[in-house]
Amino acid sequence: MLYALHELAYVSAQPWRLGAQAARQFWTSPFNPLSQTAIGRTAYASAELFESVTRRYGKPDWGLEVVTVNGKPVRTVQQVVWQSPWVKLVRFARHVGDLKRAGKPSSAPSVLIVAPLSGHYATLLRGTVEAFIQDHDVYVTDWENARQVPVLEGRFDFYDYVDYVREMLGQIGPRAHVVAVCQPGPPVLAAAAVMAAENDPNRPASMTFMGSPIDARLSPTVTNELAEQKPFAWFSSNMIHTVPLPYPGVGRRVYPGFVQLYSFMSMNEERHRDAHHEYFRHLVAGDGDGVEKHEQFYDEYLAVLDLTEEFYLQTIDLVFQKYALAKGELEHRGRPVDLSAISDIGLCTVEGEKDDISGVGQTQAAHGLCPNVPEDQRLLYVQPGVGHYGVFNGRRFREEIYPRVTDFIAKNEQLVSARPKTAA
């Protein structure tokens, strides 16, 4: 019912949005003598603000057709190299001639960036991907919005996620490197353990976890405390809703993206309110830079996707209530997930000092859980002065975190290359 009411509210506001668009055109028309007056600018800003907070935000574009490498433009082409109804494996293929002009080799370590499936699209990692393109052959998991997947396609749960990570590593080929940002930490670590236990030739050469809840018992945040305080039945009863028409996934039970968005925004209500007040002021003043910065952030932040009921509830149960992986109690397809089986896969953990989503300690717990990773294949790093998003985006990420991670990957790439092929 909530989902249907949400859609009804959106449709009901359509006439008002059309009116706001008309007002925006009227007050910016060069033929309107009041367009550059205080009254005109204020009226325009009011219409623009109303339209921006009531419209539907679709999946953003990657916008990485050209990236700068060593100060030179390098063209990229997005290639879907494998897909299922739930996810596409996207490769950002770099133009060989452009790389040569930029002084970079055409061959580079393959890196699978596993984007979080937690309410936002994979494009949230645009800055992450742009950085890794500098030195790697980059692949990204582009997860599908559950409301777009027909019910006939079946279920998608936590264990399917593990299988898909394994499948995508297999598609890339032997000994690629995997980078898990936030939510994917536990299923990616589980996939690596399963592959290591089976001596899978496509097991990763290294794994990097950034702001991931590997052990959510440590340094609990507001998000962790909510998961602990509420019984499992509460999440099932209050957070799961049915996809309405006209979406292809009509009838599917999901955790709607707009519910998570409202939850996150309520946690920082004052900050978001102040941001929109500043946006209004920038519109009135004609400050294009301020307007563009606000719109770039919120065009991404307000674009959300739905998660399947089974995936969301299993994540709550296994990661945030039972701590199954951290306790050594996780099973996958009837077999225990043995983290001690990981012995030739590098392990890097990156945390933010001010992370209020995955507290300091939750990600680096992976080091204690993987006792057989050689010491020379480990990196534990805590970035001072950044919160959750600063771990994988922004200036500190580009200047301080990424160089450490790429050096770690390069080191493990050399170690793998130096081993006899029978051992790899």
Coordinates of C-alpha atoms in Angstrom, one line a residue:
M1 CA 0.0 0.0 0.0
L2 CA 2.8 2.4 0.9
Y3 CA 4.4 2.0 -2.6
A4 CA 1.1 2.6 -4.3
L5 CA 0.5 5.8 -2.2
H6 CA 4.0 7.0 -3.0
E7 CA 3.3 6.6 -6.7
L8 CA -0.1 8.3 -6.4
A9 CA 1.6 11.2 -4.7
Y10 CA 4.1 11.5 -7.5
V11 CA 1.4 11.4 -10.2
S12 CA -0.8 13.9 -8.2
A13 CA 2.1 16.4 -8.2
Q14 CA 2.5 16.3 -11.9
P15 CA 0.3 19.3 -12.6
W16 CA 2.2 21.3 -10.1
R17 CA 5.5 20.3 -11.6
L18 CA 4.3 21.4 -15.0
G19 CA 3.2 24.7 -13.5
A20 CA 6.7 25.1 -11.9
Q21 CA 8.4 24.4 -15.3
A22 CA 6.2 27.0 -17.0
A23 CA 7.0 29.5 -14.2
R24 CA 10.7 28.8 -14.6
Q25 CA 10.5 29.5 -18.3
F26 CA 8.4 32.7 -17.8
W27 CA 10.8 34.1 -15.2
T28 CA 13.9 33.4 -17.2
S29 CA 12.6 34.6 -20.6
P30 CA 14.7 37.4 -22.1
F31 CA 11.5 39.1 -23.1
N32 CA 10.3 39.4 -19.5
P33 CA 11.5 42.8 -18.1
L34 CA 11.3 41.4 -14.6
S35 CA 13.5 38.4 -15.2
Q36 CA 16.6 40.0 -13.7
T37 CA 14.9 41.7 -10.8
A38 CA 14.8 40.4 -7.2
I39 CA 11.2 39.4 -7.7
G40 CA 11.9 37.6 -10.9
R41 CA 15.0 35.8 -9.6
T42 CA 13.1 34.7 -6.4
A43 CA 10.1 33.5 -8.4
Y44 CA 12.4 31.5 -10.7
A45 CA 14.4 30.0 -7.8
S46 CA 11.1 29.0 -6.0
A47 CA 9.9 27.2 -9.2
E48 CA 13.3 25.5 -9.7
L49 CA 13.5 24.3 -6.1
F50 CA 9.9 22.9 -6.2
E51 CA 10.6 21.0 -9.4
S52 CA 13.9 19.6 -8.2
V53 CA 12.4 18.2 -4.9
T54 CA 9.3 16.6 -6.5
R55 CA 10.6 15.1 -9.7
R56 CA 11.6 11.5 -10.3
Y57 CA 15.4 10.9 -10.5
G58 CA 16.3 8.2 -12.9
K59 CA 19.5 6.2 -13.2
P60 CA 22.4 8.7 -13.8
D61 CA 24.8 8.3 -16.7
W62 CA 28.4 7.3 -16.0
G63 CA 29.8 10.3 -17.9
L64 CA 33.2 8.6 -18.3
E65 CA 33.5 8.6 -22.1
V66 CA 36.7 10.6 -21.7
V67 CA 38.9 10.5 -18.6
T68 CA 42.2 12.3 -17.9
V69 CA 45.2 10.1 -17.5
N70 CA 48.6 11.8 -16.9
G71 CA 47.1 15.0 -18.1
K72 CA 46.0 13.5 -21.4
P73 CA 42.4 12.6 -22.5
V74 CA 41.8 8.9 -22.8
R75 CA 38.6 7.6 -24.4
T76 CA 36.7 4.7 -22.8
V77 CA 33.9 2.5 -24.2
Q78 CA 31.4 0.7 -21.9
Q79 CA 31.1 -2.9 -22.8
V80 CA 28.6 -5.3 -21.2
V81 CA 30.7 -8.5 -21.1
W82 CA 28.1 -10.6 -19.1
Q83 CA 24.7 -10.1 -17.7
S84 CA 21.8 -11.7 -15.9
P85 CA 18.3 -10.2 -15.1
W86 CA 19.9 -8.8 -11.9
V87 CA 23.2 -7.4 -12.9
K88 CA 25.4 -6.4 -15.8
L89 CA 29.2 -6.8 -15.7
V90 CA 30.4 -3.6 -17.4
R91 CA 34.0 -3.1 -18.6
F92 CA 35.4 0.4 -19.2
A93 CA 37.7 -0.4 -22.2
R94 CA 40.4 2.2 -22.7
H95 CA 41.5 3.4 -26.1
V96 CA 45.0 1.9 -26.7
G97 CA 46.3 4.8 -28.7
D98 CA 45.2 7.3 -26.1
L99 CA 46.9 5.3 -23.4
K100 CA 50.1 5.3 -25.4
R101 CA 49.9 9.1 -25.7
A102 CA 49.4 9.3 -22.0
G103 CA 52.5 7.2 -21.3
K104 CA 50.5 4.2 -20.0
P105 CA 50.9 0.6 -21.0
S106 CA 48.0 -0.9 -22.9
S107 CA 47.9 -3.9 -20.5
A108 CA 47.0 -3.5 -16.9
P109 CA 45.8 -5.5 -13.9
S110 CA 42.1 -6.4 -14.2
V111 CA 40.0 -5.0 -11.3
L112 CA 36.4 -5.9 -10.5
I113 CA 34.8 -3.1 -8.6
V114 CA 31.7 -4.5 -6.8
A115 CA 29.3 -1.7 -6.3
P116 CA 27.0 -1.6 -3.3
L117 CA 23.5 -2.9 -3.7
S118 CA 22.0 -0.8 -0.9
G119 CA 19.7 1.7 -2.5
H120 CA 21.8 3.7 -5.0
Y121 CA 22.9 2.9 -8.5
A122 CA 26.5 1.8 -9.3
T123 CA 27.1 5.3 -10.7
L124 CA 27.5 6.4 -7.1
L125 CA 31.1 5.1 -7.6
R126 CA 31.8 7.3 -10.6
G127 CA 34.7 8.9 -8.9
T128 CA 36.0 5.5 -7.7
V129 CA 35.9 4.1 -11.3
E130 CA 37.5 7.2 -12.8
A131 CA 40.4 6.8 -10.4
F132 CA 40.9 3.1 -11.1
I133 CA 40.8 3.6 -14.8
Q134 CA 44.1 5.4 -14.5
D135 CA 46.0 2.2 -13.9
H136 CA 43.7 -0.8 -14.4
D137 CA 41.4 -2.6 -16.7
V138 CA 38.2 -1.8 -14.8
Y139 CA 35.0 -3.9 -14.6
V140 CA 32.0 -2.8 -12.5
T141 CA 28.9 -4.6 -11.2
D142 CA 25.9 -2.6 -12.5
W143 CA 23.0 -3.9 -10.3
E144 CA 19.4 -3.8 -11.6
N145 CA 16.5 -2.1 -9.9
A146 CA 14.3 -4.9 -8.5
R147 CA 11.1 -3.2 -9.6
Q148 CA 12.3 -3.5 -13.2
V149 CA 12.7 -7.3 -13.0
P150 CA 9.5 -9.3 -13.7
V151 CA 8.4 -11.8 -11.0
L152 CA 8.8 -14.6 -13.6
E153 CA 12.6 -14.1 -13.3
G154 CA 12.5 -15.6 -9.9
R155 CA 14.3 -14.5 -6.6
F156 CA 17.5 -12.9 -5.9
D157 CA 19.1 -13.3 -2.4
F158 CA 22.3 -13.0 -0.5
Y159 CA 23.6 -16.4 -1.7
D160 CA 22.8 -15.5 -5.3
Y161 CA 24.9 -12.4 -4.8
V162 CA 27.9 -14.6 -3.7
D163 CA 27.4 -16.8 -6.8
Y164 CA 27.2 -13.8 -9.1
V165 CA 30.5 -12.4 -7.7
R166 CA 32.1 -15.7 -8.4
E167 CA 30.6 -15.9 -11.9
M168 CA 31.8 -12.4 -12.8
L169 CA 35.3 -13.1 -11.6
G170 CA 35.2 -16.2 -13.8
Q171 CA 34.2 -14.0 -16.8
I172 CA 37.1 -11.7 -16.2
G173 CA 39.6 -14.5 -16.0
P174 CA 42.3 -15.9 -13.7
R175 CA 43.6 -13.8 -10.8
A176 CA 41.8 -10.5 -11.2
H177 CA 41.6 -8.1 -8.3
V178 CA 38.4 -7.3 -6.5
V179 CA 37.4 -4.1 -4.8
A180 CA 34.2 -4.2 -2.6
V181 CA 32.8 -0.9 -1.6
C182 CA 30.6 -0.8 1.6
Q183 CA 27.7 -3.4 1.5
P184 CA 29.4 -6.0 -0.8
G185 CA 32.2 -6.7 1.8
P186 CA 30.6 -9.9 3.4
P187 CA 29.4 -11.6 0.2
V188 CA 32.6 -10.8 -1.6
L189 CA 34.7 -12.2 1.2
A190 CA 32.5 -15.2 1.3
A191 CA 32.9 -15.7 -2.5
A192 CA 36.7 -15.5 -2.2
A193 CA 36.7 -18.1 0.6
V194 CA 34.5 -20.5 -1.4
M195 CA 36.8 -20.1 -4.4
A196 CA 39.9 -20.5 -2.4
A197 CA 38.6 -23.6 -0.7
E198 CA 38.0 -25.1 -4.2
N199 CA 41.3 -23.9 -5.5
D200 CA 39.3 -22.1 -8.2
P201 CA 41.8 -20.8 -10.9
N202 CA 39.6 -17.6 -11.1
R203 CA 39.9 -16.7 -7.4
P204 CA 41.1 -13.1 -7.0
A205 CA 44.7 -12.2 -6.7
S206 CA 43.7 -9.6 -4.1
M207 CA 40.7 -8.2 -2.4
T208 CA 40.1 -4.7 -1.1
F209 CA 37.3 -3.8 1.2
M210 CA 36.4 -0.1 1.7
G211 CA 34.0 0.9 4.5
S212 CA 32.5 -2.6 4.7
P213 CA 30.5 -4.2 7.6
I214 CA 32.7 -7.3 7.8
D215 CA 32.0 -7.5 11.5
A216 CA 29.2 -5.0 12.4
R217 CA 29.6 -5.7 16.1
L218 CA 32.6 -3.4 16.2
S219 CA 32.2 0.4 16.7
P220 CA 28.4 0.2 16.1
T221 CA 26.8 3.2 14.3
V222 CA 23.2 4.4 14.2
T223 CA 22.5 2.0 11.4
N224 CA 24.0 -1.0 13.3
E225 CA 22.1 -0.1 16.4
L226 CA 18.8 0.1 14.6
A227 CA 19.4 -3.4 13.2
E228 CA 20.2 -4.7 16.6
Q229 CA 17.3 -3.0 18.5
K230 CA 14.5 -4.0 16.1
P231 CA 13.4 -7.6 15.9
F232 CA 13.7 -9.3 12.6
A233 CA 9.9 -9.4 12.2
W234 CA 9.8 -5.6 12.4
F235 CA 11.9 -5.3 9.3
S236 CA 9.7 -7.8 7.5
S237 CA 6.5 -6.0 8.5
N238 CA 7.6 -2.4 8.1
M239 CA 10.2 -2.2 5.4
I240 CA 8.9 -4.6 2.7
H241 CA 6.3 -3.4 0.2
T242 CA 4.8 -4.6 -3.1
V243 CA 5.8 -3.1 -6.5
P244 CA 2.7 -1.6 -8.1
L245 CA 1.8 -1.0 -11.8
P246 CA 3.2 0.1 -14.2
Y247 CA 6.6 -1.3 -13.4
P248 CA 7.7 -4.6 -15.0
G249 CA 8.3 -6.0 -11.5
V250 CA 4.7 -5.5 -10.4
G251 CA 3.8 -7.9 -7.6
R252 CA 7.4 -8.3 -6.5
R253 CA 8.1 -7.8 -2.8
V254 CA 10.9 -5.2 -2.3
Y255 CA 12.6 -2.9 0.1
P256 CA 11.9 0.3 -1.8
G257 CA 14.7 2.7 -2.5
F258 CA 12.6 5.7 -1.5
V259 CA 12.2 4.2 2.0
Q260 CA 15.9 3.9 2.5
L261 CA 16.4 7.4 1.1
Y262 CA 14.0 8.9 3.5
S263 CA 15.7 7.0 6.3
F264 CA 19.1 8.3 5.5
M265 CA 17.9 11.9 4.9
S266 CA 16.1 11.9 8.3
M267 CA 19.4 11.0 9.9
N268 CA 20.9 14.2 8.6
E269 CA 17.8 16.3 8.2
E270 CA 19.4 19.6 9.2
R271 CA 22.3 19.2 6.7
H272 CA 20.0 18.4 3.8
R273 CA 17.7 21.3 4.7
D274 CA 20.6 23.7 4.9
A275 CA 21.9 22.4 1.5
H276 CA 18.6 23.1 -0.2
H277 CA 18.4 26.6 1.5
E278 CA 21.9 27.3 0.0
Y279 CA 20.7 25.9 -3.3
F280 CA 17.9 28.4 -3.3
R281 CA 20.3 31.3 -2.4
H282 CA 22.6 30.3 -5.3
L283 CA 19.7 30.2 -7.7
V284 CA 18.6 33.7 -6.7
A285 CA 22.1 35.0 -6.9
G286 CA 22.8 33.3 -10.3
D287 CA 25.8 31.4 -8.8
G288 CA 26.2 28.8 -11.5
D289 CA 29.0 27.0 -9.7
G290 CA 27.1 26.6 -6.5
V291 CA 24.0 25.4 -8.4
E292 CA 25.9 22.9 -10.4
K293 CA 27.7 21.4 -7.4
H294 CA 24.4 21.0 -5.6
E295 CA 22.7 19.4 -8.6
Q296 CA 25.5 17.0 -9.3
F297 CA 25.4 15.7 -5.8
Y298 CA 21.6 15.4 -5.5
D299 CA 21.0 14.1 -9.0
E300 CA 23.0 11.0 -7.8
Y301 CA 21.9 10.9 -4.2
L302 CA 18.2 11.1 -5.0
A303 CA 18.4 8.4 -7.7
V304 CA 17.5 5.2 -5.9
L305 CA 16.7 1.5 -6.7
D306 CA 14.7 -1.2 -4.9
L307 CA 16.1 -4.3 -3.3
T308 CA 14.4 -7.7 -3.3
E309 CA 12.7 -8.7 -0.1
E310 CA 14.9 -11.8 0.3
F311 CA 18.2 -10.1 -0.3
Y312 CA 17.4 -7.2 2.1
L313 CA 16.1 -9.4 4.9
Q314 CA 18.9 -11.9 4.6
T315 CA 21.4 -9.1 4.8
I316 CA 19.8 -7.8 8.0
D317 CA 19.7 -11.3 9.4
L318 CA 23.1 -12.6 8.4
V319 CA 25.2 -9.4 8.5
F320 CA 23.7 -7.1 11.1
Q321 CA 21.9 -9.5 13.5
K322 CA 23.6 -12.9 13.5
Y323 CA 27.1 -11.7 12.3
A324 CA 27.3 -15.1 10.6
L325 CA 30.5 -14.5 8.6
A326 CA 32.4 -12.8 11.5
K327 CA 31.4 -15.7 13.8
G328 CA 32.4 -18.4 11.4
E329 CA 28.8 -19.6 11.1
L330 CA 27.9 -18.6 7.5
E331 CA 27.1 -21.4 5.1
H332 CA 26.8 -21.2 1.4
R333 CA 24.8 -23.8 -0.5
G334 CA 25.0 -26.2 2.4
R335 CA 28.8 -25.8 2.9
P336 CA 30.5 -23.8 5.7
V337 CA 32.3 -20.7 4.5
D338 CA 35.9 -21.2 5.8
L339 CA 37.9 -17.9 5.7
S340 CA 41.0 -19.8 6.8
A341 CA 41.1 -21.3 3.3
I342 CA 42.2 -17.9 1.9
S343 CA 46.0 -18.2 1.8
D344 CA 47.2 -16.7 -1.5
I345 CA 44.8 -13.7 -1.9
G346 CA 46.0 -10.3 -0.8
L347 CA 43.9 -8.5 1.7
C348 CA 43.5 -4.7 1.9
T349 CA 41.1 -2.8 4.2
V350 CA 40.3 0.9 4.0
E351 CA 38.3 2.8 6.6
G352 CA 37.4 6.4 7.3
E353 CA 38.1 7.9 10.7
K354 CA 34.7 9.6 10.8
D355 CA 32.6 6.9 9.1
D356 CA 29.1 6.9 10.5
I357 CA 27.8 4.0 8.4
S358 CA 30.6 1.4 8.9
G359 CA 32.5 2.3 12.1
V360 CA 36.2 2.0 12.4
G361 CA 37.1 -1.6 13.1
Q362 CA 34.3 -3.2 11.1
T363 CA 36.2 -3.5 7.9
Q364 CA 39.7 -4.2 9.3
A365 CA 38.2 -7.1 11.2
A366 CA 38.8 -9.1 8.0
H367 CA 42.4 -9.3 8.9
G368 CA 41.7 -11.3 12.0
L369 CA 39.2 -13.5 10.3
C370 CA 41.7 -14.4 7.5
P371 CA 44.6 -15.8 9.5
N372 CA 46.4 -17.5 6.6
V373 CA 46.9 -14.4 4.4
P374 CA 50.7 -13.8 4.3
E375 CA 51.8 -10.6 6.1
D376 CA 53.4 -9.2 3.0
Q377 CA 50.1 -9.4 1.2
R378 CA 48.2 -7.3 3.7
L379 CA 47.4 -3.6 4.0
L380 CA 45.3 -2.0 6.8
Y381 CA 44.7 1.7 6.4
V382 CA 42.5 4.2 8.2
Q383 CA 42.1 7.6 6.4
P384 CA 42.1 10.5 8.9
G385 CA 39.3 13.1 8.6
V386 CA 36.9 11.4 6.2
G387 CA 33.4 9.9 6.6
H388 CA 31.9 7.0 4.7
Y389 CA 31.7 8.6 1.3
G390 CA 35.2 10.0 1.6
V391 CA 36.5 6.4 1.7
F392 CA 35.8 5.9 -2.0
N393 CA 35.2 9.4 -3.4
G394 CA 36.6 12.9 -3.2
R395 CA 39.9 14.6 -2.9
R396 CA 41.2 12.5 0.0
F397 CA 40.3 9.3 -1.8
R398 CA 42.1 10.4 -5.0
E399 CA 45.2 11.8 -3.3
E400 CA 45.7 9.6 -0.3
I401 CA 43.6 6.4 -0.5
Y402 CA 43.8 5.4 -4.1
P403 CA 47.6 5.6 -4.4
R404 CA 47.9 3.1 -1.5
V405 CA 45.3 0.8 -3.0
T406 CA 46.9 0.8 -6.5
D407 CA 50.3 0.1 -5.0
F408 CA 48.8 -2.8 -3.0
I409 CA 47.2 -4.2 -6.2
A410 CA 50.5 -3.8 -8.2
K411 CA 52.4 -5.6 -5.5
N412 CA 50.0 -8.5 -5.4
E413 CA 50.0 -8.6 -9.2
Q414 CA 53.7 -9.1 -9.2
L415 CA 53.5 -11.8 -6.5
V416 CA 51.0 -13.7 -8.6
S417 CA 53.0 -13.3 -11.7
A418 CA 56.2 -14.6 -9.9
R419 CA 54.5 -17.8 -8.7
P420 CA 54.8 -21.0 -10.8
K421 CA 51.7 -21.3 -13.0
T422 CA 50.7 -24.5 -11.4
A423 CA 50.4 -22.7 -8.0
A424 CA 48.2 -19.9 -9.5

